[in-house]
XYZ file of N, CA, C and O in Angstrom:
540
model
N -3.135 3.226 51.861
C -4.241 3.366 50.933
C -3.765 3.892 49.592
O -4.168 3.406 48.552
N -2.911 4.927 49.611
C -2.378 5.502 48.383
C -1.559 4.487 47.604
O -1.605 4.454 46.372
N -0.802 3.658 48.311
C 0.021 2.638 47.652
C -0.872 1.644 46.928
O -0.595 1.249 45.796
N -1.969 1.226 47.560
C -2.895 0.285 46.927
C -3.535 0.884 45.677
O -3.697 0.204 44.668
N -3.937 2.160 45.740
C -4.542 2.805 44.569
C -3.537 2.894 43.425
O -3.869 2.642 42.274
N -2.308 3.261 43.720
C -1.266 3.358 42.689
C -0.984 1.988 42.085
O -0.817 1.850 40.874
N -0.921 0.967 42.914
C -0.674 -0.387 42.431
C -1.821 -0.845 41.535
O -1.599 -1.467 40.488
N -3.053 -0.542 41.918
C -4.214 -0.919 41.105
C -4.197 -0.219 39.748
O -4.484 -0.824 38.716
N -3.857 1.075 39.736
C -3.778 1.817 38.470
C -2.701 1.218 37.572
O -2.879 1.078 36.362
N -1.564 0.861 38.166
C -0.477 0.273 37.406
C -0.906 -1.061 36.796
O -0.655 -1.334 35.624
N -1.590 -1.894 37.570
C -2.066 -3.183 37.068
C -3.083 -3.000 35.937
O -3.059 -3.728 34.944
N -3.974 -2.031 36.078
C -4.961 -1.766 35.035
C -4.256 -1.311 33.752
O -4.577 -1.776 32.649
N -3.280 -0.401 33.864
C -2.534 0.064 32.689
C -1.782 -1.080 32.019
O -1.764 -1.188 30.790
N -1.154 -1.940 32.804
C -0.437 -3.084 32.248
C -1.385 -4.042 31.530
O -1.078 -4.542 30.444
N -2.555 -4.275 32.120
C -3.528 -5.159 31.481
C -4.008 -4.563 30.160
O -4.119 -5.262 29.157
N -4.283 -3.262 30.123
C -4.731 -2.615 28.886
C -3.660 -2.718 27.799
O -3.967 -2.992 26.637
N -2.397 -2.491 28.163
C -1.321 -2.601 27.180
C -1.150 -4.037 26.724
O -0.938 -4.300 25.537
N -1.248 -4.981 27.623
C -1.147 -6.394 27.265
C -2.262 -6.780 26.299
O -2.027 -7.450 25.293
N -3.485 -6.341 26.572
C -4.618 -6.625 25.683
C -4.393 -6.023 24.299
O -4.690 -6.646 23.278
N -3.848 -4.806 24.249
C -3.578 -4.161 22.961
C -2.530 -4.938 22.177
O -2.655 -5.129 20.965
N -1.501 -5.419 22.863
C -0.462 -6.214 22.187
C -1.042 -7.516 21.666
O -0.743 -7.938 20.548
N -1.903 -8.160 22.433
C -2.542 -9.399 21.975
C -3.393 -9.165 20.729
O -3.362 -9.956 19.791
N -4.160 -8.059 20.712
C -4.987 -7.752 19.536
C -4.118 -7.523 18.309
O -4.392 -8.034 17.233
N -3.051 -6.757 18.455
C -2.146 -6.479 17.344
C -1.477 -7.759 16.858
O -1.391 -8.008 15.657
N -1.032 -8.603 17.767
C -0.398 -9.868 17.389
C -1.374 -10.769 16.659
O -1.024 -11.396 15.660
N -2.616 -10.834 17.114
C -3.629 -11.660 16.452
C -3.886 -11.172 15.040
O -4.017 -11.959 14.102
N -3.928 -9.841 14.867
C -4.138 -9.265 13.541
C -2.972 -9.618 12.613
O -3.166 -10.037 11.481
N -1.753 -9.477 13.108
C -0.567 -9.767 12.299
C -0.536 -11.232 11.896
O -0.267 -11.564 10.742
N -0.828 -12.131 12.820
C -0.829 -13.563 12.520
C -1.917 -13.904 11.511
O -1.698 -14.651 10.568
N -3.095 -13.306 11.651
C -4.188 -13.575 10.711
C -3.821 -13.132 9.305
O -4.164 -13.794 8.328
N -3.096 -12.023 9.170
C -2.749 -11.513 7.853
C -1.555 -12.221 7.234
O -1.339 -12.114 6.042
N -0.776 -12.956 8.009
C 0.341 -13.697 7.441
C -0.151 -14.812 6.526
O 0.560 -15.247 5.644
N -1.382 -15.261 6.732
C -1.920 -16.345 5.928
C -2.349 -15.867 4.544
O -2.557 -16.675 3.654
N -2.480 -14.565 4.342
C -2.895 -14.045 3.046
C -1.774 -14.165 2.042
O -0.603 -14.052 2.372
N -2.165 -14.392 0.792
C -1.208 -14.490 -0.295
C -1.461 -13.352 -1.271
O -2.583 -12.894 -1.430
N -0.404 -12.911 -1.946
C -0.556 -11.901 -2.981
C -1.118 -12.534 -4.240
O -0.675 -13.600 -4.660
N -2.086 -11.850 -4.841
C -2.502 -12.180 -6.201
C -1.539 -11.410 -7.090
O -1.300 -10.226 -6.874
N -0.945 -12.075 -8.075
C 0.016 -11.407 -8.947
C -0.619 -11.229 -10.311
O -1.123 -12.178 -10.903
N -0.600 -9.981 -10.792
C -1.143 -9.653 -12.110
C -0.011 -9.139 -12.973
O 0.801 -8.335 -12.524
N 0.043 -9.601 -14.215
C 1.080 -9.182 -15.155
C 0.458 -8.308 -16.231
O -0.557 -8.678 -16.830
N 1.074 -7.161 -16.493
C 0.628 -6.273 -17.558
C 1.823 -5.956 -18.440
O 2.920 -5.686 -17.951
N 1.593 -5.989 -19.760
C 2.680 -5.701 -20.692
C 2.324 -4.590 -21.669
O 2.915 -4.491 -22.737
N 1.347 -3.779 -21.302
C 0.962 -2.642 -22.125
C 0.412 -1.551 -21.208
O 0.184 -1.785 -20.022
N 0.174 -0.371 -21.779
C -0.389 0.732 -20.993
C -1.656 0.242 -20.298
O -2.418 -0.549 -20.850
N -1.885 0.740 -19.087
C -3.069 0.292 -18.338
C -3.519 1.373 -17.367
O -2.713 1.968 -16.663
N -4.824 1.601 -17.367
C -5.449 2.387 -16.310
C -5.968 1.371 -15.312
O -6.747 0.481 -15.667
N -5.512 1.458 -14.081
C -5.889 0.466 -13.080
C -7.382 0.537 -12.789
O -8.014 1.582 -12.941
N -7.925 -0.576 -12.351
C -9.344 -0.672 -11.990
C -9.443 -1.056 -10.522
O -8.445 -1.347 -9.869
N -10.658 -1.097 -10.016
C -10.844 -1.483 -8.611
C -10.353 -2.909 -8.367
O -9.914 -3.231 -7.266
N -10.378 -3.771 -9.384
C -9.850 -5.131 -9.239
C -8.346 -5.142 -8.982
O -7.820 -6.089 -8.413
N -7.658 -4.093 -9.443
C -6.217 -3.993 -9.231
C -5.884 -3.412 -7.867
O -4.716 -3.337 -7.495
N -6.895 -2.967 -7.136
C -6.664 -2.273 -5.870
C -7.201 -3.044 -4.669
O -7.528 -2.467 -3.653
N -7.264 -4.358 -4.797
C -7.696 -5.169 -3.669
C -6.503 -5.437 -2.763
O -5.356 -5.241 -3.156
N -6.769 -5.886 -1.577
C -5.674 -6.213 -0.657
C -4.814 -7.315 -1.240
O -5.313 -8.215 -1.909
N -3.536 -7.229 -0.984
C -2.595 -8.267 -1.349
C -2.565 -8.538 -2.852
O -2.596 -9.679 -3.282
N -2.527 -7.478 -3.654
C -2.351 -7.601 -5.098
C -1.031 -6.966 -5.482
O -0.714 -5.866 -5.058
N -0.259 -7.679 -6.280
C 1.000 -7.164 -6.798
C 0.876 -7.092 -8.319
O 0.524 -8.076 -8.955
N 1.153 -5.920 -8.862
C 1.100 -5.717 -10.301
C 2.534 -5.714 -10.804
O 3.359 -4.915 -10.348
N 2.842 -6.620 -11.734
C 4.175 -6.680 -12.321
C 4.076 -6.236 -13.776
O 3.255 -6.749 -14.529
N 4.901 -5.267 -14.151
C 4.840 -4.662 -15.480
C 6.046 -5.124 -16.281
O 7.188 -4.981 -15.842
N 5.774 -5.694 -17.464
C 6.825 -6.174 -18.340
C 6.379 -5.950 -19.769
O 5.287 -6.365 -20.143
N 7.185 -5.284 -20.557
C 6.796 -5.041 -21.934
C 7.981 -4.677 -22.794
O 9.059 -4.356 -22.304
N 7.755 -4.694 -24.097
C 8.805 -4.423 -25.068
C 8.902 -2.940 -25.415
O 9.625 -2.576 -26.325
N 8.153 -2.112 -24.713
C 8.175 -0.669 -24.958
C 7.952 0.038 -23.627
O 7.557 -0.594 -22.643
N 8.181 1.356 -23.548
C 7.848 2.091 -22.322
C 6.353 1.969 -22.021
O 5.524 1.979 -22.929
N 6.020 1.833 -20.744
C 4.630 1.580 -20.346
C 4.192 2.592 -19.298
O 4.941 2.917 -18.382
N 2.955 3.062 -19.444
C 2.324 3.959 -18.466
C 1.289 3.174 -17.676
O 0.442 2.496 -18.265
N 1.341 3.294 -16.359
C 0.307 2.757 -15.475
C -0.395 3.981 -14.890
O 0.234 4.814 -14.235
N -1.702 4.099 -15.135
C -2.449 5.291 -14.724
C -3.320 4.985 -13.520
O -4.051 3.996 -13.500
N -3.218 5.859 -12.524
C -4.061 5.768 -11.336
C -5.353 6.528 -11.619
O -5.318 7.730 -11.878
N -6.506 5.854 -11.566
C -7.778 6.498 -11.897
C -8.398 7.213 -10.702
O -7.941 7.060 -9.565
N -9.453 7.960 -10.967
C -10.261 8.502 -9.865
C -10.970 7.321 -9.214
O -11.465 6.436 -9.906
N -11.003 7.309 -7.898
C -11.606 6.174 -7.197
C -12.839 6.547 -6.388
O -13.596 5.672 -5.973
N -13.037 7.836 -6.117
C -14.210 8.247 -5.343
C -14.258 7.536 -4.008
O -13.279 7.471 -3.287
N -15.407 6.952 -3.705
C -15.587 6.231 -2.440
C -15.401 4.729 -2.606
O -15.738 3.962 -1.716
N -14.867 4.299 -3.763
C -14.793 2.865 -4.017
C -13.705 2.158 -3.212
O -13.735 0.946 -3.084
N -12.739 2.903 -2.677
C -11.725 2.285 -1.820
C -11.525 3.121 -0.563
O -11.842 4.300 -0.537
N -10.994 2.479 0.456
C -10.780 3.148 1.733
C -9.439 3.867 1.761
O -8.489 3.459 1.087
N -9.370 4.904 2.565
C -8.104 5.580 2.816
C -7.147 4.550 3.413
O -7.519 3.750 4.261
N -5.922 4.578 2.937
C -4.919 3.626 3.396
C -4.740 2.432 2.482
O -3.788 1.656 2.655
N -5.605 2.272 1.499
C -5.478 1.146 0.555
C -4.163 1.295 -0.206
O -3.760 2.383 -0.565
N -3.477 0.201 -0.452
C -2.193 0.218 -1.141
C -2.278 -0.475 -2.492
O -3.013 -1.447 -2.649
N -1.522 0.045 -3.437
C -1.352 -0.583 -4.744
C 0.152 -0.818 -4.907
O 0.946 0.110 -4.764
N 0.537 -2.054 -5.177
C 1.939 -2.438 -5.290
C 2.278 -2.683 -6.759
O 1.585 -3.448 -7.436
N 3.344 -2.047 -7.252
C 3.719 -2.166 -8.659
C 5.204 -2.490 -8.746
O 6.032 -1.819 -8.135
N 5.531 -3.512 -9.535
C 6.920 -3.893 -9.758
C 7.284 -3.764 -11.224
O 6.485 -4.084 -12.100
N 8.477 -3.279 -11.507
C 8.969 -3.139 -12.879
C 9.794 -4.366 -13.225
O 10.819 -4.630 -12.612
N 9.363 -5.106 -14.233
C 10.044 -6.332 -14.641
C 10.707 -6.184 -16.007
O 11.087 -7.173 -16.604
N 10.818 -4.982 -16.517
C 11.355 -4.730 -17.847
C 12.465 -3.703 -17.779
O 12.531 -2.922 -16.836
N 13.337 -3.718 -18.783
C 14.371 -2.680 -18.884
C 13.781 -1.386 -19.425
O 14.386 -0.335 -19.325
N 12.587 -1.464 -20.033
C 11.930 -0.275 -20.573
C 11.316 0.544 -19.451
O 10.999 0.024 -18.379
N 11.113 1.822 -19.696
C 10.614 2.745 -18.686
C 9.179 2.405 -18.288
O 8.325 2.167 -19.138
N 8.926 2.399 -16.979
C 7.562 2.280 -16.449
C 7.284 3.578 -15.686
O 8.036 3.954 -14.794
N 6.196 4.236 -16.084
C 5.822 5.502 -15.469
C 4.458 5.352 -14.820
O 3.518 4.862 -15.449
N 4.341 5.750 -13.559
C 3.053 5.759 -12.867
C 2.479 7.160 -13.046
O 3.101 8.148 -12.649
N 1.315 7.245 -13.659
C 0.698 8.532 -13.980
C -0.608 8.704 -13.204
O -1.225 7.735 -12.805
N -1.015 9.950 -13.072
C -2.286 10.282 -12.428
C -3.293 10.659 -13.503
O -2.981 11.446 -14.400
N -4.493 10.096 -13.428
C -5.570 10.504 -14.324
C -5.968 11.941 -13.990
O -5.589 12.481 -12.937
N -6.727 12.569 -14.851
C -7.203 13.929 -14.596
C -8.000 13.932 -13.295
O -8.853 13.077 -13.069
N -7.680 14.868 -12.406
C -8.354 14.975 -11.121
C -7.718 14.146 -10.021
O -8.204 14.111 -8.894
N -6.603 13.463 -10.324
C -5.898 12.620 -9.353
C -4.500 13.200 -9.171
O -3.909 13.721 -10.109
N -3.968 13.126 -7.944
C -2.596 13.576 -7.729
C -1.774 12.475 -7.073
O -2.289 11.677 -6.294
N -0.497 12.441 -7.457
C 0.473 11.510 -6.879
C 1.593 12.350 -6.305
O 2.122 13.238 -6.967
N 1.973 12.060 -5.062
C 3.026 12.811 -4.401
C 4.141 11.851 -4.010
O 3.867 10.870 -3.331
N 5.377 12.028 -4.434
C 5.891 13.155 -5.194
C 5.638 12.959 -6.687
O 5.873 11.878 -7.226
N 5.175 13.992 -7.332
C 4.851 13.923 -8.754
C 6.098 13.706 -9.605
O 6.034 13.078 -10.653
N 7.236 14.201 -9.150
C 8.451 14.064 -9.960
C 9.103 12.690 -9.814
O 10.053 12.383 -10.502
N 8.579 11.835 -8.953
C 9.160 10.515 -8.746
C 8.377 9.402 -9.381
O 8.510 8.255 -9.004
N 7.541 9.715 -10.356
C 6.629 8.719 -10.904
C 7.252 7.786 -11.926
O 6.626 6.838 -12.354
N 8.481 8.044 -12.352
C 9.172 7.126 -13.249
C 9.923 6.130 -12.379
O 10.731 6.514 -11.534
N 9.635 4.846 -12.584
C 10.310 3.837 -11.777
C 11.781 3.766 -12.177
O 12.148 4.050 -13.307
N 12.626 3.399 -11.245
C 14.072 3.554 -11.391
C 14.705 2.588 -12.388
O 15.531 2.966 -13.195
N 14.364 1.295 -12.305
C 15.037 0.293 -13.130
C 14.290 -1.024 -13.045
O 13.371 -1.178 -12.228
N 14.702 -1.982 -13.859
C 14.139 -3.321 -13.758
C 14.385 -3.851 -12.353
O 15.481 -3.720 -11.815
N 13.365 -4.396 -11.747
C 13.458 -4.881 -10.374
C 12.945 -3.887 -9.345
O 12.771 -4.238 -8.183
N 12.686 -2.638 -9.777
C 12.153 -1.636 -8.845
C 10.746 -2.024 -8.402
O 10.000 -2.673 -9.142
N 10.402 -1.573 -7.210
C 9.089 -1.865 -6.646
C 8.601 -0.619 -5.927
O 9.354 0.000 -5.190
N 7.351 -0.231 -6.181
C 6.773 0.924 -5.499
C 5.416 0.549 -4.920
O 4.767 -0.388 -5.375
N 5.012 1.313 -3.931
C 3.691 1.176 -3.338
C 3.036 2.546 -3.357
O 3.663 3.547 -3.009
N 1.790 2.591 -3.785
C 1.005 3.816 -3.724
C -0.021 3.637 -2.623
O -0.715 2.620 -2.571
N -0.105 4.608 -1.726
C -1.036 4.561 -0.601
C -2.081 5.646 -0.804
O -1.737 6.818 -0.992
N -3.354 5.255 -0.756
C -4.438 6.216 -0.973
C -4.641 7.064 0.274
O -4.855 6.542 1.363
N -4.539 8.399 0.098
C -4.675 9.336 1.210
C -6.061 9.959 1.273
O -6.336 10.746 2.167
N -6.928 9.615 0.350
C -8.253 10.223 0.272
C -8.221 11.439 -0.635
O -7.148 11.957 -0.972
N -9.379 11.902 -1.047
C -9.464 13.104 -1.871
C -8.734 12.975 -3.197
O -8.197 13.957 -3.698
N -8.662 11.758 -3.746
C -7.989 11.468 -5.025
C -6.483 11.743 -4.964
O -5.854 12.080 -5.950
N -5.886 11.585 -3.768
C -4.448 11.770 -3.583
C -3.788 10.437 -3.220
O -4.278 9.713 -2.358
N -2.670 10.151 -3.875
C -1.883 8.952 -3.617
C -0.473 9.347 -3.189
O 0.102 10.279 -3.727
N 0.091 8.628 -2.248
C 1.477 8.818 -1.808
C 2.302 7.698 -2.445
O 1.987 6.524 -2.294
N 3.360 8.060 -3.163
C 4.227 7.115 -3.852
C 5.451 6.835 -2.988
O 6.184 7.740 -2.617
N 5.681 5.551 -2.680
C 6.780 5.134 -1.806
C 7.526 3.998 -2.500
O 6.900 3.121 -3.068
N 8.830 4.023 -2.459
C 9.586 2.893 -3.005
C 10.840 3.325 -3.701
O 11.387 4.412 -3.452
N 11.293 2.481 -4.606
C 12.551 2.716 -5.310
C 12.301 3.647 -6.483
O 11.814 3.249 -7.532
N 12.631 4.902 -6.276
C 12.395 5.951 -7.269
C 13.737 6.550 -7.676
O 14.741 6.352 -7.013
N 13.736 7.320 -8.790
C 14.996 7.948 -9.214
C 15.573 8.868 -8.167
O 14.927 9.359 -7.320
């Protein structure tokens, strides 16, 4: 009797894990069909909600140093939303926080070089996590 109960529990656990893997695989396959919208900016810019949609890549190219400012977003975006920024110029690109917004790490907000790419992840409470090729 004990062997049958243990075998049944094992089968139930395996089925639950299999179902979870199927759900994750279906999600990954569905998202592979999405394409990035690419936006080009060549001057200072405070990002808008249009710049923070899924699968958007912002490429910065200009003849002078450029500031990209992360605005206050309130409840307009969900926690975990990502903003992708690429530096396409030899001039300095700096990701800045608007008043009331924080970026962590704050000292890494200057992009490293032409070809650098960073992602900012919204943590909620007007906080962004900066990840990518930094100095």
